[in-house]
């Protein structure tokens, strides 16, 4: 949906620039599309850069530069308003914070990731990758052959985009937009989730259309038609094959494990899928495999603790502590460990653990609610404030009812 609004905004700007639509209504529609695209997904944030690139390549005349600058400025104003709106919602960043990598290491790691995205555009097969599949730890890692070769490859594509800006602006725009659309989360803005195969869809579409348009402009109309037919047939076959891998979450993650057996995230998600299908013992093996690949796989440590908490509470508590050492923002492990401490008459320690969690997520309703319940059990006035805050932030009807009942029971 975000990509649809993104393309709609770009089209309306182009229509306003070439006069195929009335200028003011088209530009107003562009702004509306951008706002809706941002609300649908943050990746629409790059539309101002796409509009500027379009104007630079296709409307370079002095009279059109003013239009391009005005449209880009209006979109940037919308973006600032959107950031203020997110700030009001306590969502201070567009993407999750990077952890535990430095910014320079994450930016360097995106060189092979971006090349893989480009490969997926040309051949969408084996769509499994993590943004931290390769992560440099020292400056010496930046002189490794794979990284330097990838950097040269990206530089060559950038040079091609610059060189063809006049002779084949369609190709230059397609290459430019491919990188612009991926730029925020493939540069210095951290994205701490596995690479998603849908991320290069829009950039890949513009790249394919640019290649076809460039071939048509070169006076070879049969080439675009033949390529388009071949692409449609190929992608139909690949899509059918890919759909079979998604017949169930268990099938999807089993297939993912075959493609990326060294990814701890894939094993963790396979464990969750096995849990959903009632295969607790197999899920336990998957979580252990994830921890074996990455001893600091916090989500797997917490999930394994949940599986053994009844049979071996001491081992489960150790797993929760390890999970929090690796990722102190993991609220589930924090709540579970605090509940165990409170149940074992170590309430002050459990309450301190919950308060520490609020430093990372001040609006977490479960942390607030559990603190409210603990203070209520001690008949302390702070219970009312915590329960009210939990009730205001809660999205789960069941938990909201629990906080409301506890608040109503206070004297």
Tab-separated table of C-alpha atoms in Angstrom:
chain	number	residue	atom	x	y	z
A	1	UNK	CA	0.000	0.000	0.000
A	2	UNK	CA	2.852	2.368	0.829
A	3	UNK	CA	4.509	1.625	-2.520
A	4	UNK	CA	1.224	2.344	-4.305
A	5	UNK	CA	1.010	5.790	-2.707
A	6	UNK	CA	4.714	6.298	-3.420
A	7	UNK	CA	4.262	5.620	-7.133
A	8	UNK	CA	1.059	7.675	-7.145
A	9	UNK	CA	2.872	10.697	-5.706
A	10	UNK	CA	5.697	10.339	-8.212
A	11	UNK	CA	3.249	10.031	-11.114
A	12	UNK	CA	1.298	13.102	-10.035
A	13	UNK	CA	4.476	15.165	-9.874
A	14	UNK	CA	5.507	13.978	-13.341
A	15	UNK	CA	2.022	14.774	-14.673
A	16	UNK	CA	2.188	18.244	-13.141
A	17	UNK	CA	5.638	18.820	-14.654
A	18	UNK	CA	4.727	17.842	-18.220
A	19	UNK	CA	1.284	19.474	-18.139
A	20	UNK	CA	-0.750	16.303	-18.651
A	21	UNK	CA	-2.681	17.167	-15.479
A	22	UNK	CA	-3.540	20.577	-13.996
A	23	UNK	CA	-0.540	21.600	-11.936
A	24	UNK	CA	-2.077	22.620	-8.602
A	25	UNK	CA	-4.486	19.658	-8.205
A	26	UNK	CA	-1.724	17.256	-9.242
A	27	UNK	CA	0.738	18.680	-6.708
A	28	UNK	CA	-1.929	18.628	-3.999
A	29	UNK	CA	-2.581	14.970	-4.818
A	30	UNK	CA	1.163	14.294	-4.639
A	31	UNK	CA	1.281	15.701	-1.102
A	32	UNK	CA	-1.734	13.628	-0.043
A	33	UNK	CA	-0.182	10.473	-1.516
A	34	UNK	CA	3.055	11.149	0.363
A	35	UNK	CA	1.271	11.617	3.674
A	36	UNK	CA	-0.728	8.417	3.185
A	37	UNK	CA	2.419	6.546	2.128
A	38	UNK	CA	4.225	7.623	5.303
A	39	UNK	CA	1.305	6.527	7.457
A	40	UNK	CA	1.284	3.164	5.686
A	41	UNK	CA	5.027	2.549	5.957
A	42	UNK	CA	8.065	4.614	6.892
A	43	UNK	CA	9.986	3.589	3.767
A	44	UNK	CA	7.918	6.107	1.776
A	45	UNK	CA	10.099	8.791	3.388
A	46	UNK	CA	12.403	8.872	0.337
A	47	UNK	CA	9.783	10.274	-2.068
A	48	UNK	CA	11.218	13.843	-1.925
A	49	UNK	CA	14.540	12.479	-3.199
A	50	UNK	CA	12.752	10.530	-5.958
A	51	UNK	CA	10.878	13.659	-7.046
A	52	UNK	CA	14.106	15.682	-7.079
A	53	UNK	CA	15.820	12.996	-9.166
A	54	UNK	CA	12.916	12.892	-11.642
A	55	UNK	CA	12.995	16.670	-12.053
A	56	UNK	CA	16.761	16.713	-12.467
A	57	UNK	CA	16.748	14.026	-15.168
A	58	UNK	CA	13.558	14.714	-17.117
A	59	UNK	CA	12.833	18.418	-16.511
A	60	UNK	CA	16.266	20.038	-16.386
A	61	UNK	CA	15.156	23.357	-17.886
A	62	UNK	CA	15.517	26.414	-15.685
A	63	UNK	CA	11.754	27.051	-15.759
A	64	UNK	CA	11.089	23.556	-14.402
A	65	UNK	CA	13.718	23.671	-11.660
A	66	UNK	CA	11.534	25.984	-9.629
A	67	UNK	CA	8.684	23.465	-9.802
A	68	UNK	CA	10.976	20.619	-8.744
A	69	UNK	CA	12.360	22.623	-5.832
A	70	UNK	CA	8.888	23.707	-4.721
A	71	UNK	CA	7.519	20.155	-4.857
A	72	UNK	CA	10.541	18.760	-3.021
A	73	UNK	CA	10.266	21.458	-0.367
A	74	UNK	CA	6.563	20.777	0.161
A	75	UNK	CA	7.254	17.070	0.606
A	76	UNK	CA	10.060	17.776	3.074
A	77	UNK	CA	7.656	19.966	5.062
A	78	UNK	CA	5.221	17.042	5.216
A	79	UNK	CA	8.068	14.815	6.384
A	80	UNK	CA	8.925	17.220	9.225
A	81	UNK	CA	5.265	17.285	10.278
A	82	UNK	CA	5.279	13.485	10.240
A	83	UNK	CA	8.354	13.396	12.500
A	84	UNK	CA	6.617	15.741	14.939
A	85	UNK	CA	3.581	13.475	14.834
A	86	UNK	CA	5.744	10.449	15.643
A	87	UNK	CA	7.378	12.364	18.463
A	88	UNK	CA	3.954	13.042	19.916
A	89	UNK	CA	3.289	9.294	19.796
A	90	UNK	CA	6.595	8.642	21.611
A	91	UNK	CA	8.005	6.955	18.491
A	92	UNK	CA	11.167	9.029	18.345
A	93	UNK	CA	12.953	7.120	15.580
A	94	UNK	CA	11.819	5.860	12.194
A	95	UNK	CA	13.477	2.482	12.725
A	96	UNK	CA	14.664	0.432	15.723
A	97	UNK	CA	17.938	1.377	17.345
A	98	UNK	CA	21.005	-0.516	16.172
A	99	UNK	CA	22.362	-2.968	18.667
A	100	UNK	CA	24.964	-3.957	19.319
A	101	UNK	CA	26.795	-2.556	16.249
A	102	UNK	CA	28.437	0.833	15.686
A	103	UNK	CA	26.920	2.969	12.935
A	104	UNK	CA	29.973	2.596	10.677
A	105	UNK	CA	29.870	-1.195	10.935
A	106	UNK	CA	26.184	-1.323	10.047
A	107	UNK	CA	26.712	1.018	7.079
A	108	UNK	CA	29.586	-1.141	5.789
A	109	UNK	CA	27.533	-4.308	6.212
A	110	UNK	CA	24.881	-2.931	3.862
A	111	UNK	CA	27.189	-3.192	0.848
A	112	UNK	CA	26.697	-6.982	0.451
A	113	UNK	CA	23.059	-6.664	1.553
A	114	UNK	CA	22.286	-4.131	-1.196
A	115	UNK	CA	24.009	-6.296	-3.802
A	116	UNK	CA	21.919	-9.246	-2.666
A	117	UNK	CA	18.778	-7.152	-3.036
A	118	UNK	CA	19.865	-6.341	-6.590
A	119	UNK	CA	20.433	-10.038	-7.247
A	120	UNK	CA	16.955	-10.810	-5.936
A	121	UNK	CA	15.546	-8.298	-8.406
A	122	UNK	CA	17.217	-10.141	-11.277
A	123	UNK	CA	16.704	-13.667	-9.914
A	124	UNK	CA	14.302	-13.970	-6.933
A	125	UNK	CA	15.547	-17.260	-5.518
A	126	UNK	CA	16.799	-18.276	-2.059
A	127	UNK	CA	15.323	-15.171	-0.467
A	128	UNK	CA	17.019	-15.502	2.894
A	129	UNK	CA	19.395	-12.936	4.338
A	130	UNK	CA	19.980	-10.938	7.505
A	131	UNK	CA	21.184	-7.355	7.664
A	132	UNK	CA	23.970	-8.481	9.981
A	133	UNK	CA	24.994	-11.601	8.021
A	134	UNK	CA	28.422	-9.977	7.712
A	135	UNK	CA	29.372	-7.350	10.257
A	136	UNK	CA	32.871	-5.827	10.411
A	137	UNK	CA	34.401	-5.567	13.866
A	138	UNK	CA	37.620	-3.692	13.029
A	139	UNK	CA	38.776	-1.332	10.287
A	140	UNK	CA	40.861	-4.181	8.856
A	141	UNK	CA	37.654	-5.993	7.870
A	142	UNK	CA	36.939	-3.186	5.400
A	143	UNK	CA	39.920	-4.355	3.320
A	144	UNK	CA	38.535	-7.846	2.799
A	145	UNK	CA	38.077	-8.846	-0.840
A	146	UNK	CA	34.262	-9.467	-0.691
A	147	UNK	CA	33.636	-6.026	0.797
A	148	UNK	CA	35.948	-4.199	-1.625
A	149	UNK	CA	34.501	-6.100	-4.593
A	150	UNK	CA	30.979	-5.182	-3.478
A	151	UNK	CA	31.969	-1.558	-3.027
A	152	UNK	CA	33.453	-1.479	-6.529
A	153	UNK	CA	30.263	-3.045	-7.900
A	154	UNK	CA	28.037	-0.429	-6.277
A	155	UNK	CA	30.377	2.355	-7.416
A	156	UNK	CA	30.195	1.017	-10.981
A	157	UNK	CA	26.398	1.076	-10.897
A	158	UNK	CA	26.450	4.624	-9.521
A	159	UNK	CA	28.858	5.651	-12.287
A	160	UNK	CA	26.559	4.049	-14.864
A	161	UNK	CA	23.625	6.040	-13.508
A	162	UNK	CA	25.605	9.268	-13.788
A	163	UNK	CA	26.959	8.486	-17.256
A	164	UNK	CA	23.542	7.661	-18.717
A	165	UNK	CA	21.732	10.650	-17.211
A	166	UNK	CA	21.523	12.325	-20.650
A	167	UNK	CA	21.738	9.455	-23.130
A	168	UNK	CA	19.348	7.139	-21.250
A	169	UNK	CA	17.706	9.071	-18.384
A	170	UNK	CA	15.181	6.260	-17.872
A	171	UNK	CA	17.982	3.842	-16.975
A	172	UNK	CA	19.666	6.468	-14.803
A	173	UNK	CA	16.391	7.086	-12.950
A	174	UNK	CA	15.721	3.370	-12.456
A	175	UNK	CA	19.164	2.789	-10.965
A	176	UNK	CA	18.888	5.916	-8.847
A	177	UNK	CA	15.466	5.114	-7.471
A	178	UNK	CA	16.477	1.529	-6.675
A	179	UNK	CA	19.150	2.844	-4.323
A	180	UNK	CA	17.156	5.833	-3.067
A	181	UNK	CA	14.254	3.642	-1.956
A	182	UNK	CA	16.580	1.309	-0.037
A	183	UNK	CA	18.836	4.095	1.231
A	184	UNK	CA	17.434	4.785	4.730
A	185	UNK	CA	17.776	1.238	6.049
A	186	UNK	CA	20.795	0.306	3.928
A	187	UNK	CA	23.080	3.125	4.989
A	188	UNK	CA	23.229	4.355	8.591
A	189	UNK	CA	19.616	4.038	9.777
A	190	UNK	CA	19.624	0.682	11.555
A	191	UNK	CA	17.173	-2.101	10.803
A	192	UNK	CA	17.543	-5.010	13.209
A	193	UNK	CA	15.271	-7.509	11.491
A	194	UNK	CA	16.060	-10.097	8.843
A	195	UNK	CA	16.172	-8.718	5.318
A	196	UNK	CA	12.694	-8.799	3.810
A	197	UNK	CA	12.258	-9.945	0.233
A	198	UNK	CA	9.540	-7.324	-0.313
A	199	UNK	CA	11.945	-4.441	0.320
A	200	UNK	CA	13.385	-4.240	-3.216
A	201	UNK	CA	10.018	-4.745	-4.944
A	202	UNK	CA	9.414	-1.082	-5.768
A	203	UNK	CA	13.031	-0.361	-6.633
A	204	UNK	CA	13.160	-3.527	-8.723
A	205	UNK	CA	9.996	-2.548	-10.587
A	206	UNK	CA	11.389	0.857	-11.518
A	207	UNK	CA	14.695	-0.737	-12.540
A	208	UNK	CA	12.959	-3.252	-14.821
A	209	UNK	CA	10.748	-0.555	-16.371
A	210	UNK	CA	13.790	1.651	-16.859
A	211	UNK	CA	15.633	-1.088	-18.745
A	212	UNK	CA	12.623	-1.741	-20.972
A	213	UNK	CA	12.073	1.967	-21.626
A	214	UNK	CA	15.753	2.502	-22.411
A	215	UNK	CA	15.659	-0.361	-24.931
A	216	UNK	CA	12.542	1.115	-26.531
A	217	UNK	CA	14.134	4.560	-26.698
A	218	UNK	CA	17.157	3.032	-28.413
A	219	UNK	CA	14.924	2.120	-31.348
A	220	UNK	CA	14.490	-1.569	-30.558
A	221	UNK	CA	10.797	-1.940	-29.687
A	222	UNK	CA	10.807	-5.720	-30.072
A	223	UNK	CA	13.327	-6.145	-27.248
A	224	UNK	CA	11.080	-4.632	-24.539
A	225	UNK	CA	8.113	-6.719	-25.628
A	226	UNK	CA	10.149	-9.920	-25.620
A	227	UNK	CA	11.805	-9.137	-22.309
A	228	UNK	CA	8.504	-8.216	-20.722
A	229	UNK	CA	6.935	-11.498	-21.842
A	230	UNK	CA	9.934	-13.470	-20.556
A	231	UNK	CA	9.882	-11.641	-17.206
A	232	UNK	CA	6.153	-12.284	-16.753
A	233	UNK	CA	6.525	-16.005	-17.497
A	234	UNK	CA	9.619	-16.376	-15.304
A	235	UNK	CA	8.136	-14.551	-12.343
A	236	UNK	CA	4.888	-16.488	-12.636
A	237	UNK	CA	6.797	-19.777	-12.350
A	238	UNK	CA	8.936	-18.510	-9.465
A	239	UNK	CA	5.927	-17.055	-7.660
A	240	UNK	CA	4.060	-20.352	-7.888
A	241	UNK	CA	7.067	-22.180	-6.492
A	242	UNK	CA	7.527	-19.617	-3.742
A	243	UNK	CA	3.854	-19.760	-2.763
A	244	UNK	CA	4.218	-23.456	-1.993
A	245	UNK	CA	6.818	-22.621	0.635
A	246	UNK	CA	4.253	-20.424	2.435
A	247	UNK	CA	1.443	-22.945	2.738
A	248	UNK	CA	2.033	-22.786	6.506
A	249	UNK	CA	4.464	-21.009	8.851
A	250	UNK	CA	6.064	-24.342	9.689
A	251	UNK	CA	6.700	-25.114	6.016
A	252	UNK	CA	8.039	-21.616	5.381
A	253	UNK	CA	10.553	-21.670	8.227
A	254	UNK	CA	11.574	-25.261	7.529
A	255	UNK	CA	12.443	-24.153	4.014
A	256	UNK	CA	14.239	-21.089	5.385
A	257	UNK	CA	16.407	-23.298	7.611
A	258	UNK	CA	17.511	-25.245	4.543
A	259	UNK	CA	18.545	-22.022	2.835
A	260	UNK	CA	20.171	-20.331	5.844
A	261	UNK	CA	21.183	-23.033	8.355
A	262	UNK	CA	23.676	-20.688	10.060
A	263	UNK	CA	21.105	-17.994	10.881
A	264	UNK	CA	20.042	-17.989	14.519
A	265	UNK	CA	16.974	-15.890	13.654
A	266	UNK	CA	15.727	-18.518	11.217
A	267	UNK	CA	16.074	-21.255	13.829
A	268	UNK	CA	14.282	-19.079	16.382
A	269	UNK	CA	11.344	-18.502	14.034
A	270	UNK	CA	11.231	-22.207	13.243
A	271	UNK	CA	10.979	-22.834	16.987
A	272	UNK	CA	8.049	-20.416	17.253
A	273	UNK	CA	6.316	-22.131	14.324
A	274	UNK	CA	6.801	-25.532	15.943
A	275	UNK	CA	5.306	-24.175	19.156
A	276	UNK	CA	2.230	-22.991	17.244
A	277	UNK	CA	1.807	-26.535	15.940
A	278	UNK	CA	2.123	-28.038	19.419
A	279	UNK	CA	5.600	-29.481	18.907
A	280	UNK	CA	7.192	-28.271	22.121
A	281	UNK	CA	10.099	-30.742	22.171
A	282	UNK	CA	11.047	-29.878	18.579
A	283	UNK	CA	10.720	-26.172	19.388
A	284	UNK	CA	13.117	-26.637	22.302
A	285	UNK	CA	15.699	-28.131	19.917
A	286	UNK	CA	15.291	-25.224	17.503
A	287	UNK	CA	15.799	-22.638	20.269
A	288	UNK	CA	18.875	-24.499	21.513
A	289	UNK	CA	20.260	-24.544	17.963
A	290	UNK	CA	19.702	-20.776	17.687
A	291	UNK	CA	21.542	-20.215	20.983
A	292	UNK	CA	24.357	-22.478	19.796
A	293	UNK	CA	24.788	-20.302	16.710
A	294	UNK	CA	24.576	-17.079	18.729
A	295	UNK	CA	24.962	-17.370	22.517
A	296	UNK	CA	23.452	-13.874	22.759
A	297	UNK	CA	20.264	-14.701	20.832
A	298	UNK	CA	18.080	-12.979	23.418
A	299	UNK	CA	14.690	-13.936	21.966
A	300	UNK	CA	15.673	-17.618	21.831
A	301	UNK	CA	17.013	-17.502	25.383
A	302	UNK	CA	13.706	-16.081	26.569
A	303	UNK	CA	11.611	-18.559	24.561
A	304	UNK	CA	13.629	-21.515	25.849
A	305	UNK	CA	13.158	-20.210	29.385
A	306	UNK	CA	9.400	-20.099	28.835
A	307	UNK	CA	9.436	-23.752	27.751
A	308	UNK	CA	11.287	-25.041	30.816
A	309	UNK	CA	10.029	-22.641	33.487
A	310	UNK	CA	7.661	-25.227	34.981
A	311	UNK	CA	10.062	-28.180	34.920
A	312	UNK	CA	13.266	-26.312	35.825
A	313	UNK	CA	12.567	-22.801	37.188
A	314	UNK	CA	16.160	-22.199	38.239
A	315	UNK	CA	17.473	-22.869	34.720
A	316	UNK	CA	14.674	-20.743	33.280
A	317	UNK	CA	15.670	-17.831	35.542
A	318	UNK	CA	19.270	-18.140	34.358
A	319	UNK	CA	18.085	-18.032	30.743
A	320	UNK	CA	16.013	-14.915	31.426
A	321	UNK	CA	19.027	-13.214	33.017
A	322	UNK	CA	21.211	-14.076	30.029
A	323	UNK	CA	18.536	-12.771	27.672
A	324	UNK	CA	18.386	-9.441	29.520
A	325	UNK	CA	22.167	-9.133	29.528
A	326	UNK	CA	22.109	-9.497	25.744
A	327	UNK	CA	19.040	-7.332	25.181
A	328	UNK	CA	17.788	-5.315	28.147
A	329	UNK	CA	14.758	-4.164	26.114
A	330	UNK	CA	13.274	-7.695	26.073
A	331	UNK	CA	10.173	-7.028	28.158
A	332	UNK	CA	8.842	-10.616	28.184
A	333	UNK	CA	11.946	-12.084	29.828
A	334	UNK	CA	12.037	-9.159	32.279
A	335	UNK	CA	8.411	-9.639	33.345
A	336	UNK	CA	8.798	-13.397	33.722
A	337	UNK	CA	11.957	-13.084	35.806
A	338	UNK	CA	10.371	-10.385	37.984
A	339	UNK	CA	7.311	-12.552	38.576
A	340	UNK	CA	9.556	-15.437	39.656
A	341	UNK	CA	11.425	-13.167	42.071
A	342	UNK	CA	8.200	-11.759	43.551
A	343	UNK	CA	6.791	-15.287	43.954
A	344	UNK	CA	9.976	-16.290	45.835
A	345	UNK	CA	9.592	-13.415	48.315
A	346	UNK	CA	12.182	-11.248	46.588
A	347	UNK	CA	9.659	-8.571	45.718
A	348	UNK	CA	11.974	-5.557	45.994
A	349	UNK	CA	14.396	-7.168	43.558
A	350	UNK	CA	11.559	-8.008	41.166
A	351	UNK	CA	10.125	-4.480	41.361
A	352	UNK	CA	13.559	-2.978	40.688
A	353	UNK	CA	13.858	-5.178	37.626
A	354	UNK	CA	10.502	-3.906	36.334
A	355	UNK	CA	11.444	-0.260	36.989
A	356	UNK	CA	14.705	-0.734	35.096
A	357	UNK	CA	12.665	-1.943	32.119
A	358	UNK	CA	10.762	1.342	32.053
A	359	UNK	CA	14.026	3.104	31.200
A	360	UNK	CA	13.945	1.355	27.822
A	361	UNK	CA	10.188	1.466	27.262
A	362	UNK	CA	8.431	3.977	29.556
A	363	UNK	CA	5.002	3.207	28.052
A	364	UNK	CA	5.139	-0.595	28.269
A	365	UNK	CA	1.737	-1.533	29.736
A	366	UNK	CA	2.813	-4.891	31.116
A	367	UNK	CA	5.755	-3.440	33.031
A	368	UNK	CA	3.523	-0.663	34.367
A	369	UNK	CA	0.713	-3.056	35.228
A	370	UNK	CA	2.937	-5.559	37.016
A	371	UNK	CA	4.469	-2.742	39.050
A	372	UNK	CA	0.985	-1.536	39.887
A	373	UNK	CA	-0.035	-5.006	41.076
A	374	UNK	CA	3.089	-5.291	43.224
A	375	UNK	CA	2.495	-1.907	44.855
A	376	UNK	CA	-1.184	-2.811	45.320
A	377	UNK	CA	-0.183	-5.989	47.176
A	378	UNK	CA	1.700	-3.746	49.620
A	379	UNK	CA	-1.161	-1.206	49.809
A	380	UNK	CA	1.122	1.541	48.516
A	381	UNK	CA	-0.266	4.698	46.862
A	382	UNK	CA	2.013	4.290	43.817
A	383	UNK	CA	-0.200	1.392	42.670
A	384	UNK	CA	-2.905	3.757	41.400
A	385	UNK	CA	-0.524	5.747	39.175
A	386	UNK	CA	1.069	2.652	37.666
A	387	UNK	CA	-2.265	0.936	36.989
A	388	UNK	CA	-3.729	4.059	35.397
A	389	UNK	CA	-0.685	4.404	33.150
A	390	UNK	CA	-0.910	0.705	32.212
A	391	UNK	CA	-4.609	1.012	31.417
A	392	UNK	CA	-3.989	4.078	29.209
A	393	UNK	CA	-1.240	2.330	27.210
A	394	UNK	CA	-2.735	-1.167	27.051
A	395	UNK	CA	-3.853	-2.624	23.702
A	396	UNK	CA	-4.820	-6.109	24.904
A	397	UNK	CA	-8.473	-6.259	26.066
A	398	UNK	CA	-7.738	-9.116	28.482
A	399	UNK	CA	-4.864	-7.315	30.190
A	400	UNK	CA	-6.772	-4.012	30.157
A	401	UNK	CA	-9.574	-5.709	32.082
A	402	UNK	CA	-7.055	-7.033	34.589
A	403	UNK	CA	-5.579	-3.562	35.196
A	404	UNK	CA	-9.079	-2.042	35.444
A	405	UNK	CA	-10.197	-4.628	37.989
A	406	UNK	CA	-7.060	-4.098	40.072
A	407	UNK	CA	-7.546	-0.325	39.920
A	408	UNK	CA	-11.185	-0.648	40.980
A	409	UNK	CA	-10.188	-2.826	43.927
A	410	UNK	CA	-7.885	-0.196	45.374
A	411	UNK	CA	-9.214	1.546	48.519
